[in-house]
Short mmCIF file of C-alpha atoms and ligand atoms in Angstrom, two decimals:
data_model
loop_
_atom_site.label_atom_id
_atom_site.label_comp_id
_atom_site.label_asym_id
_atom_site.label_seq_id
_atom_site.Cartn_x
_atom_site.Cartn_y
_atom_site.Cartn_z
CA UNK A 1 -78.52 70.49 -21.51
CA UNK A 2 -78.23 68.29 -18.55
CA UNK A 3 -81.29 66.09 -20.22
CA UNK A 4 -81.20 62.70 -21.70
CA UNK A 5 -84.73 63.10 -23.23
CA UNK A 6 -85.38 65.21 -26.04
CA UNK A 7 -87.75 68.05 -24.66
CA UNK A 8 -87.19 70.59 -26.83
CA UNK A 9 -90.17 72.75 -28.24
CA UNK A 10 -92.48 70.48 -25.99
CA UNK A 11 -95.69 71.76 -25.11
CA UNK A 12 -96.91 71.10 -20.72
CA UNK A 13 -100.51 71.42 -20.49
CA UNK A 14 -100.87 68.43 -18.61
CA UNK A 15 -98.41 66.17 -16.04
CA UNK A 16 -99.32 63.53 -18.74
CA UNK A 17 -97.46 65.17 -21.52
CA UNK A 18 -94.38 63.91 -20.39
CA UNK A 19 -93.39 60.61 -20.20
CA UNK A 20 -92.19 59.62 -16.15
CA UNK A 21 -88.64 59.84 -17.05
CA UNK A 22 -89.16 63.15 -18.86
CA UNK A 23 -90.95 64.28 -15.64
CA UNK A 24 -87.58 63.20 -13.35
CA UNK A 25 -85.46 64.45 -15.98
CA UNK A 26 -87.26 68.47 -15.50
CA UNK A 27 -86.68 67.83 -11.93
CA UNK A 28 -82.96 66.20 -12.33
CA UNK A 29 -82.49 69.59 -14.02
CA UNK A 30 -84.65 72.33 -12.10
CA UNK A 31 -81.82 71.04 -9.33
CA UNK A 32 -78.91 71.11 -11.36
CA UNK A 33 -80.27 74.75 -12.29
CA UNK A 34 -81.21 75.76 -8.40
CA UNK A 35 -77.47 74.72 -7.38
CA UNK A 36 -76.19 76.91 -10.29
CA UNK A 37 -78.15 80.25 -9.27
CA UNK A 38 -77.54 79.67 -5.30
CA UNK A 39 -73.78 79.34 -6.54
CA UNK A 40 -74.21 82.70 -8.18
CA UNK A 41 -74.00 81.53 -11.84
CA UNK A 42 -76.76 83.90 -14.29
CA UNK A 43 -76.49 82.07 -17.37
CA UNK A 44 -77.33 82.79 -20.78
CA UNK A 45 -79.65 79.77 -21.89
CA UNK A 46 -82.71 81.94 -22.50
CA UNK A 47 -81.21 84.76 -24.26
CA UNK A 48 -83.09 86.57 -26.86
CA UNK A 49 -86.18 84.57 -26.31
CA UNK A 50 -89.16 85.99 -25.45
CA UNK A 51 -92.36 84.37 -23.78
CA UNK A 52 -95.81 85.36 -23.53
CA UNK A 53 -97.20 85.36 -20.15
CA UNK A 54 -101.03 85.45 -20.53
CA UNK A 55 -102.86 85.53 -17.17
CA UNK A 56 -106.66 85.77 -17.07
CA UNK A 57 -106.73 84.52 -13.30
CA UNK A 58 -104.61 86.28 -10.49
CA UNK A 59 -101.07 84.93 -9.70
CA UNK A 60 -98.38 85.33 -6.92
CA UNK A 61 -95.64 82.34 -7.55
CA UNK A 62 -96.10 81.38 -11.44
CA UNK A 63 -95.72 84.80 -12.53
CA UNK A 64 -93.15 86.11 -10.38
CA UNK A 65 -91.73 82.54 -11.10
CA UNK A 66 -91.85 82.70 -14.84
CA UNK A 67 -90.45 86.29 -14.70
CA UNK A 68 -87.41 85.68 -12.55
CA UNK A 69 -86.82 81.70 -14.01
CA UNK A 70 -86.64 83.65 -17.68
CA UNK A 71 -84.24 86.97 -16.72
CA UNK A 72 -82.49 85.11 -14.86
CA UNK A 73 -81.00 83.03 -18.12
CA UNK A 74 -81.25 86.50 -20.10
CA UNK A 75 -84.47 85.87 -21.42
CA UNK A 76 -87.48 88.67 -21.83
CA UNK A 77 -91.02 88.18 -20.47
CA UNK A 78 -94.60 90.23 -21.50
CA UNK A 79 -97.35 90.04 -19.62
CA UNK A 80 -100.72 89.97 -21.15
CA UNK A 81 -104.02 89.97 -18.48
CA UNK A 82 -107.00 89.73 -20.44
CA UNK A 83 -107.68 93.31 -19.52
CA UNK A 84 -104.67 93.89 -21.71
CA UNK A 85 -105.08 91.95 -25.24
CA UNK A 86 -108.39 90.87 -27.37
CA UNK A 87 -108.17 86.95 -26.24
CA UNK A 88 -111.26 86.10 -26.51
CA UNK A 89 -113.07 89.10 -26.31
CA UNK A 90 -112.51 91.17 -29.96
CA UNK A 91 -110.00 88.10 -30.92
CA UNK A 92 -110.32 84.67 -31.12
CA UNK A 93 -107.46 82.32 -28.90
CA UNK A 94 -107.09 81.16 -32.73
CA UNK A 95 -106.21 84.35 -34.02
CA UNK A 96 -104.41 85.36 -31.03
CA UNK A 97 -102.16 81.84 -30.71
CA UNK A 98 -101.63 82.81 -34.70
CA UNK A 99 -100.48 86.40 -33.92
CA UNK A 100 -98.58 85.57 -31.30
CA UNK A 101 -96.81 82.67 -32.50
CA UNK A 102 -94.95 85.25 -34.81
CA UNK A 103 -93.24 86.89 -32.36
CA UNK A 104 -93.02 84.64 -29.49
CA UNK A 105 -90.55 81.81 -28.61
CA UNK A 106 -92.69 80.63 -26.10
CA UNK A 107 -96.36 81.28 -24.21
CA UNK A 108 -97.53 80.02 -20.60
CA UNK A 109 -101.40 80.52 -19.92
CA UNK A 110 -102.98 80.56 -17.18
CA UNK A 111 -106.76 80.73 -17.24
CA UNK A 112 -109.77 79.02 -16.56
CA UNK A 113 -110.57 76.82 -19.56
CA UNK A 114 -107.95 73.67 -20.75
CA UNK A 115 -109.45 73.95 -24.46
CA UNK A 116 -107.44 77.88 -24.55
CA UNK A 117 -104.42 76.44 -23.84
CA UNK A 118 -105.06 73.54 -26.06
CA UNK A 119 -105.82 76.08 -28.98
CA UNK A 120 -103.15 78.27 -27.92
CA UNK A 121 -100.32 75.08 -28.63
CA UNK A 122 -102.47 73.80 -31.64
CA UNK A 123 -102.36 77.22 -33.57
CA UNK A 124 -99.53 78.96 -32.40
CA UNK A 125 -96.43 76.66 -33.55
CA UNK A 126 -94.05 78.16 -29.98
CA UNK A 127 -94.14 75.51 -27.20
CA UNK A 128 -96.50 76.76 -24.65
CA UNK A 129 -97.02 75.58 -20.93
CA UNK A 130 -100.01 75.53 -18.42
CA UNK A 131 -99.42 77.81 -15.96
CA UNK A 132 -103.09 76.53 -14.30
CA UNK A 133 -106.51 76.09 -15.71
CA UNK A 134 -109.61 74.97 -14.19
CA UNK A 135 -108.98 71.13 -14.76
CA UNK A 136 -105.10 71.12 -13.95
CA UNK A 137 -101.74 72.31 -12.65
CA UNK A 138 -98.83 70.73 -13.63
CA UNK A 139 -96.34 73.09 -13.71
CA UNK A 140 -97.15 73.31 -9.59
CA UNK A 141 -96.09 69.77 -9.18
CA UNK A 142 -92.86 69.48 -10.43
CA UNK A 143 -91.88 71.98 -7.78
CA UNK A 144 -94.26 69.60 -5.23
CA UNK A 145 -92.01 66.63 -6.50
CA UNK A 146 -88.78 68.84 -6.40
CA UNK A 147 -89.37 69.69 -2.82
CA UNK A 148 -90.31 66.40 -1.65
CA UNK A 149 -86.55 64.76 -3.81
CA UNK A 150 -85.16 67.72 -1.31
CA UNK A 151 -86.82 66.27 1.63
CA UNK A 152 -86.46 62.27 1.09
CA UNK A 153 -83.85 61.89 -1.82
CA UNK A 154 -85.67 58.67 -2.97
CA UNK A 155 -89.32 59.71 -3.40
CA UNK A 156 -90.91 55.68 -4.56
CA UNK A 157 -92.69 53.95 -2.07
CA UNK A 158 -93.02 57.51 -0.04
CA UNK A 159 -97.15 58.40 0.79
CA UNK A 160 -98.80 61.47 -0.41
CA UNK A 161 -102.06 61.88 1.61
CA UNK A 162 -103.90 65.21 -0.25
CA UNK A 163 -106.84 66.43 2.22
CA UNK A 164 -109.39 69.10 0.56
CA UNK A 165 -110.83 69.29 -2.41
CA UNK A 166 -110.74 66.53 -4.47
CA UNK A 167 -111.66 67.37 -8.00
CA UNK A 168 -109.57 70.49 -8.07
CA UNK A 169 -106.63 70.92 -10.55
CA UNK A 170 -104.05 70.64 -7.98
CA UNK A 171 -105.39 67.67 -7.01
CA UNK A 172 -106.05 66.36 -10.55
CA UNK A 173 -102.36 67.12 -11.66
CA UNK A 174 -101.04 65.68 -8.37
CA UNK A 175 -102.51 62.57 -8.31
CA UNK A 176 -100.83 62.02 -11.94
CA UNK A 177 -97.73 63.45 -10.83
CA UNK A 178 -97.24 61.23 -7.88
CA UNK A 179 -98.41 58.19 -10.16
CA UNK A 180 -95.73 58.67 -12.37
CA UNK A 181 -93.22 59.25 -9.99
CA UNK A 182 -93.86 56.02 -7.63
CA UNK A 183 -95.60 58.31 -4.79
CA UNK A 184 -98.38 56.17 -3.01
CA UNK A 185 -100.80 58.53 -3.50
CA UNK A 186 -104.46 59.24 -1.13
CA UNK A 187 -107.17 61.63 -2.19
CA UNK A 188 -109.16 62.12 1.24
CA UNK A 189 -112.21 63.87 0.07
CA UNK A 190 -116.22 63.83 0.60
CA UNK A 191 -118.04 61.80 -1.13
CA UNK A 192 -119.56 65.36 -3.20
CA UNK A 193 -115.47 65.91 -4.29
CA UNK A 194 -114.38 63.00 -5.74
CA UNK A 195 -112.21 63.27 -8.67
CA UNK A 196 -113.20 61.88 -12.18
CA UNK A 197 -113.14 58.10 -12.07
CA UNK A 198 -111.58 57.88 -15.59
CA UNK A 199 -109.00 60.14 -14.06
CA UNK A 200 -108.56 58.08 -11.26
CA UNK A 201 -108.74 54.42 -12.79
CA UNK A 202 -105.28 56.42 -15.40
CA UNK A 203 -103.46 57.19 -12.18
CA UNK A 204 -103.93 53.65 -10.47
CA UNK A 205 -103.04 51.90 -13.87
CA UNK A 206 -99.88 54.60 -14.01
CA UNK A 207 -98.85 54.36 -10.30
CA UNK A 208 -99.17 50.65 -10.74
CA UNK A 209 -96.35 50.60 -13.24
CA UNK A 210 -94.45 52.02 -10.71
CA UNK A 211 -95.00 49.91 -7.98
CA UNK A 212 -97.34 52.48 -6.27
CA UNK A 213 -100.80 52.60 -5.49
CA UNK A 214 -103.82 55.28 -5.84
CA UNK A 215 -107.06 55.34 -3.88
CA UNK A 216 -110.13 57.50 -3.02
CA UNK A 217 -110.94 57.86 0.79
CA UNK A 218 -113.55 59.80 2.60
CA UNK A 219 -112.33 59.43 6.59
CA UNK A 220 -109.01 61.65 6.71
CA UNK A 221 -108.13 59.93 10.44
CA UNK A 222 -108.07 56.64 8.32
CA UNK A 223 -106.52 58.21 5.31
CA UNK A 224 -103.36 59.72 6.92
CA UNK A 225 -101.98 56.76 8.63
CA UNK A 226 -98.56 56.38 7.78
CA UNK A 227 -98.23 59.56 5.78
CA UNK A 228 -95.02 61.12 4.49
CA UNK A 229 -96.45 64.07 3.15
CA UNK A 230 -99.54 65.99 3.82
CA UNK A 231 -100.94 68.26 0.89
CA UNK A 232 -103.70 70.72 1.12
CA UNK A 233 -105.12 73.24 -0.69
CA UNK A 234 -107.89 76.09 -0.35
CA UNK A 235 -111.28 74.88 -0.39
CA UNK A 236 -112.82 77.48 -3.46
CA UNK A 237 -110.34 77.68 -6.21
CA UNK A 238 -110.56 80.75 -8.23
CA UNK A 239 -113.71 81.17 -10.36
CA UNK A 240 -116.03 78.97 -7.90
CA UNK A 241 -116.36 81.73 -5.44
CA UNK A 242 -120.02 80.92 -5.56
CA UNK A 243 -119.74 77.63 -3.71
CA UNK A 244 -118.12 79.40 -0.66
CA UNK A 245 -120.58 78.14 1.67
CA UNK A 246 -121.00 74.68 0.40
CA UNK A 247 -117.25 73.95 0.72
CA UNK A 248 -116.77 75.33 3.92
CA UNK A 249 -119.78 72.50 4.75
CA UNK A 250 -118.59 70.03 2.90
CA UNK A 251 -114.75 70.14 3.99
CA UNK A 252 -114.97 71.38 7.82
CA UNK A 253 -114.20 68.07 8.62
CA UNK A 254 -111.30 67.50 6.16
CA UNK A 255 -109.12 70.85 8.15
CA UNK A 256 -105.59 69.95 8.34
CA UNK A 257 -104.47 70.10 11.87
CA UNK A 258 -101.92 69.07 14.44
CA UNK A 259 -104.01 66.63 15.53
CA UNK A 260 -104.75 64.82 11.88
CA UNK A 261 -100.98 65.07 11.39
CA UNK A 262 -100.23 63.47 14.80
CA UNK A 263 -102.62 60.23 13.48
CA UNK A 264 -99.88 59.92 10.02
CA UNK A 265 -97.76 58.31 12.98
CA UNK A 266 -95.15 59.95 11.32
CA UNK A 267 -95.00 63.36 13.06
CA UNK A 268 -91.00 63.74 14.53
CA UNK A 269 -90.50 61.65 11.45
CA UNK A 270 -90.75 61.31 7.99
CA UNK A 271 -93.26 63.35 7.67
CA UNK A 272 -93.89 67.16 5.94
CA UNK A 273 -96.91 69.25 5.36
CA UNK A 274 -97.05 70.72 1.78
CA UNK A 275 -99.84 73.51 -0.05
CA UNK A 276 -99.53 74.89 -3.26
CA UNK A 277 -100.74 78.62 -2.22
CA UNK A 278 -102.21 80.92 -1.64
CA UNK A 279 -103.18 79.38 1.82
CA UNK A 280 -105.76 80.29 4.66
CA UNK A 281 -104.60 79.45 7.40
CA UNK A 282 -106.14 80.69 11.19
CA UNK A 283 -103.80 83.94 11.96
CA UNK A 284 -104.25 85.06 8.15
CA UNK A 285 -108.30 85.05 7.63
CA UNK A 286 -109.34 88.01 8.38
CA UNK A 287 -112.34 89.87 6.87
CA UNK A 288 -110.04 91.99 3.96
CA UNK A 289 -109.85 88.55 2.66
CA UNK A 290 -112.95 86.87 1.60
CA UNK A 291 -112.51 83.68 1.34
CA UNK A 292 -113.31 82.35 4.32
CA UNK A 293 -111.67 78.92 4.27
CA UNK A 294 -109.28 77.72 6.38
CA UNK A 295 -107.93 74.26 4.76
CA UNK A 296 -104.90 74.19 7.67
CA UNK A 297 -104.55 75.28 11.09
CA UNK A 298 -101.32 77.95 11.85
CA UNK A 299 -99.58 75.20 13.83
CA UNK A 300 -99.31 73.31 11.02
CA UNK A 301 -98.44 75.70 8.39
CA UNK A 302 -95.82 77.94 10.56
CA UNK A 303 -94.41 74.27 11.89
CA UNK A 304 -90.66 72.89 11.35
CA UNK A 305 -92.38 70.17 8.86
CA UNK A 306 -94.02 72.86 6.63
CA UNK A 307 -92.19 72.92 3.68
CA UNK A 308 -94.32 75.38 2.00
CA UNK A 309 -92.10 78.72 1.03
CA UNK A 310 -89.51 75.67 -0.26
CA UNK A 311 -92.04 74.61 -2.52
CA UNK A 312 -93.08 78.01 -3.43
CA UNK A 313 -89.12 78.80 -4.57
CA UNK A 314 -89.06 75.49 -6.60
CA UNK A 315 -91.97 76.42 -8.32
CA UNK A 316 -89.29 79.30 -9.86
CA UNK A 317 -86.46 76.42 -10.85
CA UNK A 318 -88.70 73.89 -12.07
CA UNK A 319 -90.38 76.49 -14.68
CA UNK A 320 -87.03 77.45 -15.34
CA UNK A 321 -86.22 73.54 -16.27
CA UNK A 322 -89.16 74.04 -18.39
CA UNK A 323 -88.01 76.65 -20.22
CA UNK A 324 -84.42 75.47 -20.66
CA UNK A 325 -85.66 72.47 -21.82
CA UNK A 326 -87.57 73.71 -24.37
CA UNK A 327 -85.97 76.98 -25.69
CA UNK A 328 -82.34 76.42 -25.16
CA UNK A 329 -80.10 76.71 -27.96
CA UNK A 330 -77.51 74.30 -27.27
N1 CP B 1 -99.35 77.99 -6.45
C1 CP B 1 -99.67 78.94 -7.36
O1 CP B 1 -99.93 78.65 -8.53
O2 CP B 1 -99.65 80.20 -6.88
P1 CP B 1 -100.13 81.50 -7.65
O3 CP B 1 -101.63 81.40 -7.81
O4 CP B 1 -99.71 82.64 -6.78
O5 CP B 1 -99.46 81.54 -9.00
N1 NVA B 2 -106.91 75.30 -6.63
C1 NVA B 2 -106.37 76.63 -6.54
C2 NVA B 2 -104.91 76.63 -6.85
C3 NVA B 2 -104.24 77.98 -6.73
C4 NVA B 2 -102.79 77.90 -7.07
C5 NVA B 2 -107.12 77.55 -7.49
O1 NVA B 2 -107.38 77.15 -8.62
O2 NVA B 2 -107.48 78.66 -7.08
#
């Protein structure tokens, strides 16, 4: 429904699995679908399928996301922590894609390594999605390139400036995403963080298709200037807890503040601040939670440009236009 591309029983486990107008097409309808719910309208699309929600990493917005996105269209959820089933403990992800490819319409994964999801579409035969894994996140931005369409309408030839950690999955799948969509897209990073060059040299050669450019910079001052959007995220993603006190050295200098988003020139403007979350920012570290980081300053993150919870409720419609895409009957 709604689509002009064929998406159904596709597989995300990276940005890259869908072609750029397959990607605008998700969005096209995670908006369509967005209007429908805030008109009231609970539809049917998803009923009687059932999806397998396998978490073996913790999870605010993609489960809570997949869960409402999939009631909401009369469709059933289970979730599966890997205190809860034999993945990869008693069971092979083989055995356990087989298994649950039987009763399943459809699986998202979230986890640490990109070769269980990989395994999980190869031998299950249900689409499945990436709900994050160590090297990516792309079902995060669609909602990043949903809330930015909300904020600009026309999104090519707009300037994504992500400040943080460079080789990170959000930043991986972003850089990608905004390639395909026509974003001008900065990674400011230290040298230590840069992402994979055969990563990098894909996105320029995609964003260059689409009239957009990709680079690698080190000086965020330099970086920013002329920003539309600044993107953060924290500084130790899950599983690298470990290298706490290395990133807090390494990206002290690359803190989003009020003063790095005054130097976009674009502050008053055309200009928003966007983070996937979970963020740290100043008011909320305290010592309960140890993380430590603080990738953005509370002026910036509780400002009027902050368009952070948006993004947070997109991520709900866009998995939604995943889901409806692939599953739907009609
Ligand atoms: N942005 C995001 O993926 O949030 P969760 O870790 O809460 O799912
Ligand atoms: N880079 C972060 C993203 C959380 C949504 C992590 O992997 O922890």
């Amino acid at each position: 429904m709604f689509l002009n591309s064929d998406l159904k029983r596709r597989s995300l486990l990276s940005i890259d699995d869908f072609t750029d107008r397959e990607m605008s097409e998700i969005i096209d309808l995670a908006i369509e679908l967005k209007r429908r719910r805030d008109a009231g309208v609970r539809g049917d699309l998803l009923r009687r399928k059932n999806i397998a929600l396998i978490f073996e990493k913790g999870s605010t917005r993609t489960r809570c996301a997949a869960t409402i996105a999939a009631r909401d269209e009369g469709g059933n959820v289970e979730y599966l922590n890997r205190n809860d089933i034999h993945i990869g403990a008693k069971e092979s992800v083989k055995d356990t894609a087989r298994v649950l490819g039987r009763m399943f319409d459809g699986i998202l994964f979230r986890g640490y390594s990109q070769d269980t999801v990989r395994q999980l579409r190869d031998y299950s035969g249900v689409p499945v999605w990436n709900g994050l894994t160590d090297d990516c996140h792309p079902t995060q931005i669609l909602a990043d390139l949903m809330t930015m369409r909300q904020c600009f309408g026309d999104i090519r030839g707009k300037k994504l400036v992500y400040v943080g950690d460079g080789r990170n999955n959000v930043a991986n799948s972003l850089m990608l995403g905004c390639a395909k969509a026509g974003v001008n897209y900065v990674t400011c990073t230290p040298p230590e963080l840069c992402p994979n060059p055969d990563l990098v040299a894909h996105a320029v050669e995609t964003a260059s298709a689409n009239g957009a450019e990709v680079a690698v910079m080190h000086d965020p001052a330099e970086a920013v200037r002329g920003a539309n959007v600044l993107y953060t995220d924290v500084w130790v993603s899950m599983g690298e807890e470990s290298k706490k006190a290395e990133r807090m050295r390494l990206l002290s200098p690359y803190r989003v503040d009020m003063e790095l988003a005054g130097r976009t020139g674009n502050l008053g403007g055309d200009l928003i601040f966007l983070h996937c979350l979970p963020a740290f920012h100043d008011s909320e570290t305290d010592s309960s939670r140890d993380t430590g980081a603080m990738e953005v300053t509370d002026d910036v993150f509780e400002s009027s440009f902050s368009k952070v919870f948006d993004e947070a409720e997109n991520r709900m419609h866009t998995i939604k236009a995943l889901f409806v895409s692939s599953l739907a009957d009609e």
